[in-house]
Coordinates of C-alpha atoms and ligand atoms in Angstrom, one line a residue:
M1 CA 0.0 0.0 0.0
T2 CA 1.3 3.4 -0.9
R3 CA -0.3 5.6 1.7
F4 CA -0.1 8.9 -0.1
T5 CA 0.5 11.9 2.1
T6 CA 1.3 15.5 1.2
D7 CA 5.0 14.8 2.2
V8 CA 5.2 11.8 -0.1
L9 CA 3.6 13.5 -3.0
E10 CA 5.5 16.8 -2.8
G11 CA 7.3 17.4 -6.1
T12 CA 6.2 14.1 -7.6
C13 CA 3.7 13.2 -10.4
L14 CA 0.6 11.3 -9.4
P15 CA 0.0 7.9 -10.9
I16 CA -3.4 7.0 -12.3
F17 CA -5.4 4.0 -11.3
L18 CA -6.4 1.3 -13.8
G19 CA -7.8 -2.2 -13.3
G20 CA -7.0 -2.2 -9.6
K21 CA -3.4 -0.9 -9.9
Y22 CA -1.5 2.3 -9.8
V23 CA 0.3 2.9 -13.1
A24 CA 2.5 5.8 -14.3
S25 CA 0.8 7.7 -17.1
K26 CA 2.5 8.3 -20.4
G27 CA 0.8 11.7 -20.8
P28 CA 2.3 15.1 -20.1
E29 CA 2.3 16.5 -16.6
I30 CA 0.2 19.4 -15.3
D31 CA 1.2 21.5 -12.3
S32 CA -1.0 21.3 -9.3
F33 CA -0.8 24.4 -7.1
D34 CA -1.0 25.0 -3.4
P35 CA -3.4 28.0 -3.2
K36 CA -2.0 29.1 0.1
T37 CA 1.4 29.8 -1.4
G38 CA 0.5 30.2 -5.1
Q39 CA 3.3 27.7 -5.9
P40 CA 3.2 24.3 -7.7
W41 CA 3.5 21.4 -5.3
C42 CA 2.9 18.2 -7.3
K43 CA 2.0 17.2 -10.8
I44 CA -1.1 15.6 -12.3
P45 CA -0.8 13.6 -15.5
D46 CA -2.9 14.5 -18.6
C47 CA -3.8 10.9 -19.6
T48 CA -3.4 9.6 -23.1
P49 CA -6.5 8.4 -25.1
D50 CA -5.1 4.9 -24.7
E51 CA -5.2 5.2 -21.0
V52 CA -8.8 6.5 -21.0
D53 CA -9.6 3.5 -23.2
A54 CA -7.8 1.2 -20.8
A55 CA -9.8 2.6 -17.8
V56 CA -13.2 2.1 -19.6
N57 CA -12.1 -1.4 -20.7
A58 CA -11.1 -2.3 -17.2
A59 CA -14.5 -1.2 -15.9
S60 CA -16.3 -3.1 -18.7
E61 CA -14.3 -6.2 -17.8
A62 CA -15.3 -5.9 -14.1
M63 CA -18.9 -5.8 -15.3
R64 CA -18.3 -9.3 -16.8
D65 CA -16.2 -10.6 -13.9
A66 CA -18.1 -13.0 -11.7
A67 CA -16.1 -11.7 -8.7
W68 CA -18.2 -8.5 -9.1
C69 CA -21.3 -9.2 -11.1
D70 CA -22.2 -12.5 -9.3
L71 CA -21.9 -11.0 -5.8
T72 CA -25.2 -10.9 -4.1
Q73 CA -26.6 -7.5 -3.2
S74 CA -25.9 -8.2 0.5
Q75 CA -22.3 -9.1 -0.3
R76 CA -21.9 -5.8 -2.2
G77 CA -23.3 -4.0 0.9
L78 CA -20.8 -5.7 3.2
M79 CA -17.9 -4.8 0.9
M80 CA -19.1 -1.2 1.1
L81 CA -19.2 -1.3 4.9
K82 CA -15.6 -2.6 4.9
L83 CA -14.6 0.3 2.7
A84 CA -16.5 2.7 5.0
D85 CA -14.4 1.6 8.0
I86 CA -11.2 1.9 6.0
V87 CA -12.1 5.4 4.8
D88 CA -13.0 6.4 8.4
R89 CA -9.5 5.4 9.4
E90 CA -7.9 7.5 6.6
A91 CA -10.3 10.5 6.6
A92 CA -7.8 12.9 8.2
R93 CA -5.1 12.1 5.6
L94 CA -7.5 12.5 2.7
A95 CA -8.7 15.8 4.1
A96 CA -5.1 17.1 4.4
L97 CA -4.4 16.2 0.8
E98 CA -7.4 18.0 -0.5
V99 CA -6.7 21.2 1.5
R100 CA -3.2 21.2 -0.1
E101 CA -4.7 21.3 -3.6
N102 CA -7.9 23.4 -3.1
G103 CA -7.0 25.6 -0.2
K104 CA -10.3 25.2 1.6
L105 CA -10.4 25.2 5.4
L106 CA -9.1 22.0 6.9
R107 CA -12.0 21.8 9.3
E108 CA -14.4 22.0 6.3
M109 CA -12.5 19.4 4.4
E110 CA -12.4 17.1 7.5
A111 CA -16.1 17.4 7.8
L112 CA -16.5 16.4 4.2
A113 CA -14.0 13.5 4.6
N114 CA -15.9 12.3 7.6
A115 CA -19.1 12.3 5.5
L116 CA -17.6 9.8 3.1
P117 CA -18.0 6.7 5.3
V118 CA -21.5 8.0 6.2
A119 CA -22.4 7.9 2.5
L120 CA -20.9 4.5 2.0
R121 CA -22.8 3.1 5.0
Y122 CA -26.1 4.7 3.9
F123 CA -25.9 3.2 0.4
A124 CA -24.5 -0.1 1.7
G125 CA -27.7 -0.4 3.7
M126 CA -29.7 0.1 0.5
A127 CA -27.7 -2.4 -1.6
D128 CA -29.9 -5.4 -0.6
K129 CA -33.1 -3.3 -0.7
I130 CA -33.0 -2.6 -4.4
E131 CA -35.9 -4.5 -5.8
G132 CA -38.4 -4.6 -8.6
T133 CA -42.2 -4.7 -8.5
T134 CA -44.9 -7.1 -9.6
I135 CA -47.5 -5.4 -11.9
P136 CA -51.1 -6.5 -12.2
V137 CA -51.5 -6.2 -15.9
N138 CA -55.1 -7.5 -16.1
K139 CA -54.2 -10.7 -17.8
P140 CA -55.0 -13.7 -15.5
D141 CA -52.3 -16.0 -17.0
V142 CA -49.5 -13.5 -17.1
L143 CA -46.9 -12.7 -14.5
N144 CA -45.4 -9.3 -15.1
F145 CA -42.6 -8.0 -13.0
T146 CA -39.6 -5.7 -13.1
I147 CA -36.0 -6.1 -11.8
R148 CA -33.5 -3.3 -11.2
E149 CA -30.1 -3.9 -12.7
P150 CA -26.8 -2.0 -12.8
L151 CA -26.2 0.4 -15.8
G152 CA -22.7 -0.8 -16.4
V153 CA -19.8 1.6 -16.6
V154 CA -20.4 5.0 -15.1
A155 CA -18.1 7.9 -15.8
V156 CA -18.0 10.3 -12.9
I157 CA -16.5 13.7 -13.6
V158 CA -16.0 16.0 -10.6
P159 CA -14.8 19.6 -10.0
W160 CA -12.0 20.9 -7.8
N161 CA -13.9 22.3 -4.9
S162 CA -14.7 19.1 -3.0
P163 CA -13.4 16.2 -5.2
L164 CA -13.9 13.2 -2.9
F165 CA -17.3 14.4 -1.5
M166 CA -18.6 15.1 -5.0
M167 CA -17.2 11.7 -6.2
M168 CA -18.8 9.8 -3.3
R169 CA -22.3 11.2 -4.1
A170 CA -22.1 9.1 -7.3
L171 CA -19.7 6.3 -6.2
A172 CA -21.7 5.0 -3.2
P173 CA -25.0 4.5 -5.1
C174 CA -23.1 3.2 -8.1
L175 CA -21.4 0.5 -6.0
A176 CA -24.7 -0.3 -4.2
C177 CA -26.3 -0.9 -7.6
G178 CA -23.4 -3.0 -8.9
N179 CA -21.8 -0.7 -11.5
A180 CA -18.2 -0.1 -12.3
V181 CA -16.8 3.4 -12.2
V182 CA -14.2 5.5 -14.0
V183 CA -13.6 8.8 -12.1
K184 CA -12.1 11.9 -13.7
P185 CA -11.2 14.4 -11.1
S186 CA -10.3 18.0 -11.9
E187 CA -6.9 18.8 -13.5
H188 CA -6.4 21.1 -10.5
A189 CA -7.2 18.7 -7.7
A190 CA -6.8 15.0 -8.1
T191 CA -4.7 13.8 -5.2
G192 CA -7.5 12.9 -2.8
V193 CA -9.2 10.8 -5.4
I194 CA -6.0 9.0 -6.4
A195 CA -5.1 8.3 -2.7
F196 CA -8.7 7.0 -2.2
A197 CA -8.2 4.3 -4.9
E198 CA -5.9 2.0 -2.9
L199 CA -8.6 1.9 -0.1
V200 CA -11.0 0.4 -2.6
V201 CA -8.5 -2.4 -3.3
E202 CA -8.0 -2.9 0.5
A203 CA -11.7 -3.3 1.0
G204 CA -11.6 -6.2 -1.5
F205 CA -13.4 -4.7 -4.6
P206 CA -12.3 -6.7 -7.7
P207 CA -10.0 -5.0 -10.2
G208 CA -11.7 -2.6 -12.6
V209 CA -14.7 -1.8 -10.3
F210 CA -13.0 1.6 -9.6
N211 CA -10.6 3.4 -11.9
V212 CA -9.2 6.9 -12.0
V213 CA -8.0 8.9 -15.1
T214 CA -6.7 12.4 -14.7
G215 CA -6.1 15.4 -17.0
L216 CA -7.7 18.2 -18.9
G217 CA -11.4 18.4 -19.5
H218 CA -11.3 18.9 -23.2
S219 CA -9.0 16.0 -23.8
V220 CA -9.4 13.3 -21.1
G221 CA -12.9 14.3 -20.0
D222 CA -14.1 14.6 -23.6
A223 CA -12.6 11.2 -24.5
L224 CA -14.3 9.6 -21.5
I225 CA -17.8 10.9 -22.1
R226 CA -17.7 10.0 -25.8
H227 CA -16.3 6.5 -25.1
P228 CA -18.8 3.9 -26.5
G229 CA -18.1 1.7 -23.4
V230 CA -19.6 4.3 -21.0
D231 CA -23.2 3.7 -20.0
K232 CA -23.8 6.8 -18.0
V233 CA -22.0 10.1 -17.4
D234 CA -22.4 11.7 -14.0
F235 CA -21.1 15.2 -14.1
T236 CA -20.6 17.9 -11.5
G237 CA -19.2 21.2 -12.7
G238 CA -20.0 24.4 -14.5
P239 CA -23.0 24.9 -16.9
A240 CA -20.9 25.6 -20.0
T241 CA -19.1 22.3 -19.5
G242 CA -22.4 20.6 -18.7
R243 CA -23.7 21.6 -22.1
L244 CA -20.6 20.2 -23.9
I245 CA -21.0 17.0 -21.9
A246 CA -24.7 16.6 -22.7
K247 CA -23.9 17.1 -26.4
G248 CA -20.8 14.8 -26.5
A249 CA -22.5 12.0 -24.6
A250 CA -25.6 12.3 -26.9
E251 CA -23.4 11.0 -29.8
N252 CA -23.7 7.6 -28.3
L253 CA -27.1 8.3 -26.7
T254 CA -25.3 8.0 -23.3
P255 CA -27.6 9.3 -20.5
T256 CA -26.2 12.0 -18.3
A257 CA -26.9 13.5 -14.9
L258 CA -25.7 17.1 -14.6
E259 CA -25.2 18.9 -11.3
L260 CA -24.2 22.4 -12.3
G261 CA -23.9 25.9 -10.9
G262 CA -26.3 28.2 -9.2
K263 CA -27.1 31.8 -8.3
S264 CA -29.2 30.9 -5.3
P265 CA -31.5 33.3 -3.4
N266 CA -31.1 33.5 0.3
V267 CA -34.1 35.6 1.6
V268 CA -34.3 37.6 4.8
C269 CA -38.0 38.5 5.6
N270 CA -38.9 41.4 7.9
D271 CA -40.3 38.9 10.5
A272 CA -37.1 36.8 10.6
N273 CA -34.9 36.3 13.6
L274 CA -32.4 38.7 12.1
D275 CA -29.4 37.4 14.0
A276 CA -29.9 33.9 12.9
A277 CA -30.7 35.1 9.3
V278 CA -27.5 37.1 9.1
T279 CA -25.5 34.1 10.3
G280 CA -27.2 32.0 7.6
V281 CA -26.4 34.6 5.0
I282 CA -22.7 34.7 6.0
S283 CA -22.5 30.9 6.0
G284 CA -24.3 30.7 2.7
I285 CA -21.7 32.9 0.9
F286 CA -18.5 33.0 2.8
A287 CA -18.2 29.3 4.0
A288 CA -15.8 27.6 1.6
A289 CA -14.9 31.1 0.3
G290 CA -18.1 31.0 -1.7
Q291 CA -16.7 28.1 -3.8
T292 CA -19.8 26.0 -3.4
C293 CA -22.5 25.4 -5.9
V294 CA -25.2 26.2 -3.5
A295 CA -23.7 29.6 -2.5
G296 CA -26.5 32.0 -1.4
S297 CA -25.0 34.6 -3.6
R298 CA -28.2 36.6 -4.1
C299 CA -29.4 37.8 -0.7
F300 CA -32.9 39.3 -0.9
V301 CA -33.8 41.5 2.1
Q302 CA -37.3 43.0 2.7
S303 CA -37.3 46.8 2.3
D304 CA -38.3 47.7 5.8
V305 CA -35.3 45.9 7.4
Y306 CA -33.0 46.4 4.5
D307 CA -30.6 49.0 5.9
Q308 CA -30.5 47.3 9.3
V309 CA -29.6 43.9 7.7
V310 CA -27.0 45.4 5.3
E311 CA -25.3 46.9 8.4
M312 CA -25.4 43.6 10.3
I313 CA -24.0 41.7 7.3
V314 CA -21.1 44.2 6.9
E315 CA -20.4 44.1 10.7
R316 CA -20.2 40.3 10.6
T317 CA -18.1 40.3 7.4
R318 CA -15.6 42.7 8.9
D319 CA -14.8 40.1 11.6
I320 CA -14.0 37.3 9.2
A321 CA -10.5 36.0 9.8
I322 CA -8.6 35.4 6.5
G323 CA -5.4 33.2 6.3
D324 CA -3.9 29.8 6.5
P325 CA -6.7 27.2 5.9
C326 CA -5.1 24.8 8.4
D327 CA -5.4 27.4 11.2
D328 CA -8.4 26.7 13.4
A329 CA -9.0 30.4 14.0
V330 CA -9.2 31.2 10.3
Q331 CA -12.6 31.4 8.6
L332 CA -11.7 32.3 5.0
G333 CA -8.9 30.6 3.2
P334 CA -7.5 31.3 -0.3
L335 CA -9.4 30.7 -3.5
S336 CA -8.5 27.4 -5.1
L337 CA -7.5 28.8 -8.5
W338 CA -5.7 32.0 -9.6
S339 CA -8.3 32.3 -12.4
Q340 CA -10.9 32.5 -9.6
V341 CA -9.1 35.5 -8.1
E342 CA -9.1 37.2 -11.4
K343 CA -12.8 36.4 -11.9
V344 CA -13.7 38.0 -8.5
A345 CA -11.8 41.1 -9.5
E346 CA -13.6 41.3 -12.8
F347 CA -17.0 41.0 -11.1
V348 CA -16.1 43.6 -8.5
Q349 CA -15.4 46.0 -11.3
S350 CA -18.5 45.1 -13.3
A351 CA -20.8 45.4 -10.2
T352 CA -19.3 48.8 -9.4
S353 CA -19.6 50.1 -13.0
Q354 CA -23.3 48.8 -13.1
G355 CA -24.1 50.9 -10.0
A356 CA -23.9 48.4 -7.1
R357 CA -22.7 49.9 -3.8
L358 CA -19.5 48.2 -2.5
V359 CA -20.0 48.1 1.3
H360 CA -17.2 45.7 2.2
G361 CA -14.0 44.2 0.7
G362 CA -13.5 44.2 -3.0
G363 CA -9.7 43.8 -2.9
R364 CA -7.0 41.4 -1.8
P365 CA -5.8 41.3 1.8
E366 CA -2.3 42.3 2.6
G367 CA 0.4 40.4 4.4
L368 CA -0.5 36.9 3.1
G369 CA 2.3 36.5 0.6
D370 CA 1.6 35.2 -2.8
G371 CA -1.4 33.1 -1.7
W372 CA -4.6 33.4 -3.7
F373 CA -6.6 35.3 -1.1
V374 CA -9.4 37.8 -1.7
E375 CA -11.4 39.8 0.8
P376 CA -15.0 38.7 1.6
T377 CA -16.9 41.2 -0.5
V378 CA -20.4 42.6 -0.1
F379 CA -22.4 44.8 -2.6
A380 CA -25.6 46.5 -1.6
D381 CA -28.2 48.0 -3.9
V382 CA -27.8 45.2 -6.4
T383 CA -30.5 44.8 -8.9
N384 CA -31.4 41.6 -10.6
D385 CA -30.3 42.8 -14.0
M386 CA -26.7 43.3 -13.0
R387 CA -24.1 40.7 -14.0
I388 CA -23.3 40.1 -10.3
A389 CA -26.9 38.9 -9.8
R390 CA -27.1 36.8 -12.9
E391 CA -23.8 35.0 -13.3
E392 CA -22.2 32.5 -11.0
I393 CA -18.9 33.9 -9.5
F394 CA -18.0 30.9 -7.3
G395 CA -16.2 33.2 -4.9
P396 CA -16.8 35.1 -1.7
V397 CA -18.9 37.9 -3.3
L398 CA -22.4 38.7 -1.9
G399 CA -25.0 40.8 -3.7
I400 CA -27.8 42.2 -1.6
L401 CA -31.1 43.0 -3.3
K402 CA -34.3 44.5 -2.0
F403 CA -37.8 43.2 -2.2
E404 CA -41.1 44.8 -1.1
N405 CA -43.5 41.9 -0.7
D406 CA -43.8 38.1 -1.4
D407 CA -45.0 38.5 -5.0
D408 CA -42.1 40.9 -5.8
L409 CA -39.7 38.5 -4.1
I410 CA -40.8 35.4 -6.1
E411 CA -40.7 37.4 -9.4
Q412 CA -37.2 38.5 -8.8
A413 CA -35.9 35.3 -7.2
N414 CA -37.2 33.2 -10.1
D415 CA -35.9 35.6 -12.7
S416 CA -32.7 33.6 -13.1
D417 CA -31.2 31.0 -15.5
F418 CA -30.3 28.9 -12.4
A419 CA -32.5 26.9 -10.0
L420 CA -30.3 25.0 -7.7
A421 CA -30.8 26.0 -4.0
S422 CA -32.7 28.6 -2.1
G423 CA -33.2 29.7 1.5
I424 CA -35.7 31.8 3.4
W425 CA -35.6 33.2 6.9
T426 CA -39.0 34.0 8.5
R427 CA -40.9 33.2 11.6
D428 CA -44.1 32.8 9.6
I429 CA -44.4 29.1 8.5
N430 CA -47.2 29.8 6.1
R431 CA -45.1 32.4 4.3
A432 CA -42.1 29.9 4.2
L433 CA -44.3 27.2 2.8
R434 CA -45.8 29.5 0.1
F435 CA -42.2 30.4 -0.9
M436 CA -41.2 26.7 -0.9
R437 CA -44.1 26.0 -3.4
R438 CA -43.4 28.9 -5.7
I439 CA -39.6 29.1 -5.8
H440 CA -37.8 27.6 -8.8
A441 CA -35.1 25.6 -7.0
G442 CA -34.1 22.0 -6.4
M443 CA -33.6 22.6 -2.7
V444 CA -35.3 24.9 -0.3
W445 CA -33.9 25.6 3.2
I446 CA -36.1 27.3 5.7
N447 CA -34.4 29.0 8.6
T448 CA -31.2 27.2 7.8
Y449 CA -28.8 27.2 4.8
R450 CA -26.2 24.9 3.2
S451 CA -27.4 21.9 5.2
P452 CA -27.2 18.8 3.0
S453 CA -27.7 15.2 3.9
I454 CA -26.7 12.0 2.0
M455 CA -30.3 10.9 2.7
S456 CA -31.9 13.9 1.1
P457 CA -32.1 14.2 -2.7
S458 CA -30.1 17.1 -4.2
G459 CA -30.0 18.5 -7.7
G460 CA -31.2 21.5 -9.6
F461 CA -33.5 22.6 -12.4
K462 CA -33.1 24.9 -15.4
H463 CA -29.4 25.7 -16.1
S464 CA -28.5 24.1 -12.8
G465 CA -28.8 20.7 -14.4
Y466 CA -30.9 17.6 -14.0
G467 CA -30.7 14.2 -12.2
K468 CA -30.5 13.6 -8.5
H469 CA -27.8 12.6 -6.1
N470 CA -28.4 11.3 -2.5
G471 CA -31.4 9.5 -1.1
F472 CA -33.3 6.7 -2.9
P473 CA -33.5 8.8 -6.2
A474 CA -29.7 8.1 -6.5
I475 CA -30.4 4.4 -6.7
E476 CA -32.9 5.2 -9.5
E477 CA -30.2 7.3 -11.2
F478 CA -27.6 4.6 -11.3
S479 CA -29.8 1.5 -12.0
R480 CA -32.3 0.6 -14.7
I481 CA -35.5 -1.2 -14.9
K482 CA -36.0 -4.4 -16.9
T483 CA -39.5 -5.6 -17.5
V484 CA -40.2 -9.3 -17.5
V485 CA -43.5 -10.9 -18.9
I486 CA -44.3 -14.6 -18.3
D487 CA -47.3 -16.2 -20.0
H488 CA -48.3 -19.3 -18.1
S489 CA -51.6 -20.0 -19.9
G490 CA -50.0 -22.6 -22.2
I491 CA -52.4 -21.4 -24.9
S492 CA -51.2 -20.6 -28.4
Q493 CA -52.6 -17.3 -29.5
D494 CA -53.3 -15.5 -32.8
P495 CA -49.8 -14.5 -33.9
F496 CA -51.1 -11.5 -35.9
V497 CA -52.7 -9.6 -33.0
M498 CA -50.7 -7.9 -30.3
R499 CA -51.2 -9.3 -26.8
V500 CA -52.3 -5.9 -25.5
T501 CA -54.3 -5.6 -22.3
K502 CA -58.1 -5.3 -22.8
Ligands
NAD1 P1 -15.7 22.7 -14.8 O1 -17.0 22.5 -15.4 O2 -14.7 23.6 -15.4 O3 -14.9 21.3 -14.6 C1 -15.5 20.2 -13.9 C2 -14.9 18.9 -14.4 O4 -15.2 18.8 -15.8 C3 -13.4 18.9 -14.3 O5 -13.0 17.6 -14.0 C4 -13.0 19.2 -15.8 O6 -11.7 18.7 -16.1 C5 -14.1 18.5 -16.5 N1 -14.3 19.0 -17.9 C6 -14.1 20.3 -18.3 N2 -14.4 20.4 -19.7 C7 -14.8 19.1 -20.0 C8 -15.2 18.6 -21.3 N3 -15.3 19.3 -22.4 N4 -15.6 17.3 -21.3 C9 -15.5 16.5 -20.2 N5 -15.1 17.0 -19.0 C10 -14.7 18.3 -18.9 O7 -16.0 23.2 -13.3 P2 -15.0 23.6 -12.2 O8 -14.5 24.9 -12.5 O9 -14.1 22.5 -11.9 O10 -16.0 23.7 -10.9 C11 -16.8 24.8 -10.7 C12 -18.2 24.6 -11.2 O11 -18.7 23.4 -10.6 C13 -19.1 25.7 -10.7 O12 -20.0 26.1 -11.8 C14 -20.0 25.1 -9.6 O13 -21.2 25.6 -9.4 C15 -20.0 23.6 -10.1 N6 -20.3 22.7 -9.0 C16 -21.6 22.2 -8.9 C17 -22.0 21.4 -7.8 C18 -23.4 20.8 -7.7 O14 -23.5 19.9 -6.9 N7 -24.3 21.3 -8.4 C19 -21.0 21.1 -6.9 C20 -19.7 21.7 -7.0 C21 -19.4 22.5 -8.1

């Protein structure tokens, strides 16, 4: 066992993982940067087309290997439970690796790493409860039933913000359903996923059930999603990439599930507990430095408490401690990519020029060396037509908008290309439930925000994508229904008439 750590990997190039083994890629190397210092720290291979092919072939072989496909559902579940225990043991190491490559707070990444075994155990428990149904088709001599079977080879493509957590949302239900998986992590952050691979072997999964290829999206990712041996593509990432993936996969009629970006409304009503609401607003946009798909980046505040809430948000933002993501006292680490720092700067400029009022931040903090830090930034007097209200920034930039009443709120909040998450802070449950019914969003949080659970389906609508992770819908996402019809009448029927139900 290799036991990858940040020390072991420093200055080296990652292997890839094919058919149960680590192998050195023949592709060129890409620098992976430590966002805290802005310096490269290890290298990620840009796999060759042959290596992508080998990964898909290894997964296809696993789907024909009795060691995997003849396991009973309970045996699959038990193997997943074993993997969960191993991941539990290694969670701290995996979290440290991911912090090094994406710069998010260590305690955030530890929480996400600790959620990995939770997901494995949840779906392990489902493995032997995946079943079909018997259908009364109104034909006395016919038995009609369905079985649920695995899809085959699932390509899982994940972004850089939470690679293992995003991967696990697909991997755990995929394994429970009996699929084989090829994961392609981001070219910016792959070490966690690579280090995870050896744990799958230790748990006893047969070779080829789990494979990892690394590299650029337009080469490795594109080759993977177009591969004829792939039966489903599960993608988490940006909307522009999602569109390319849906088009590319369509060439082979390969189904896709797309978890894309958002511009989620987080609403503060005049009857809310304002203290709790402001905490929710801060956590919605500044946790993970705003690099979260569900970021509550459009904060709607009711007009009669608007000035008060803006003041409270600014006060809380002023106190945010920026610095080393491994320091327990720090609340905002660096951004994961230099291009994200540039993107934030560009949006600060665009919001200012479109008339939004900068009430906090907007620049880069001093005294933190070459790290990719930006200040938590708050704009007031934002209107829904401004770019800052329409486009995903994926950084710590909050736009505060005003609404007069509930109809006005819904009209503005739904006037967006995205429909991923939403939040509302109010003491009036009727008001909250009316919002819940009318808002275009895959998730609605009432008096809380950014509060997911592996048991609770997640996924968006509109340009935020389609398909569901988590909960039982994930089992439906990664399995398919086969219908079986048995005629036990023993009667020979007219061959030229369809045996349709009367
Ligand atoms: P991205 O779309 O640039 O990349 C995501 C992954 O897709 C990477 O592995 C990348 O290499 C790959 N990729 C890029 N082009 C590809 C192509 N043509 N074919 C195949 N694969 C390709 O996204 P990112 O910058 O890594 O992540 C940020 C985005 O991810 C944001 O928009 C964010 O909202 C979204 N995101 C969504 C969720 C969710 O659950 N909805 C969660 C996290 C992040």
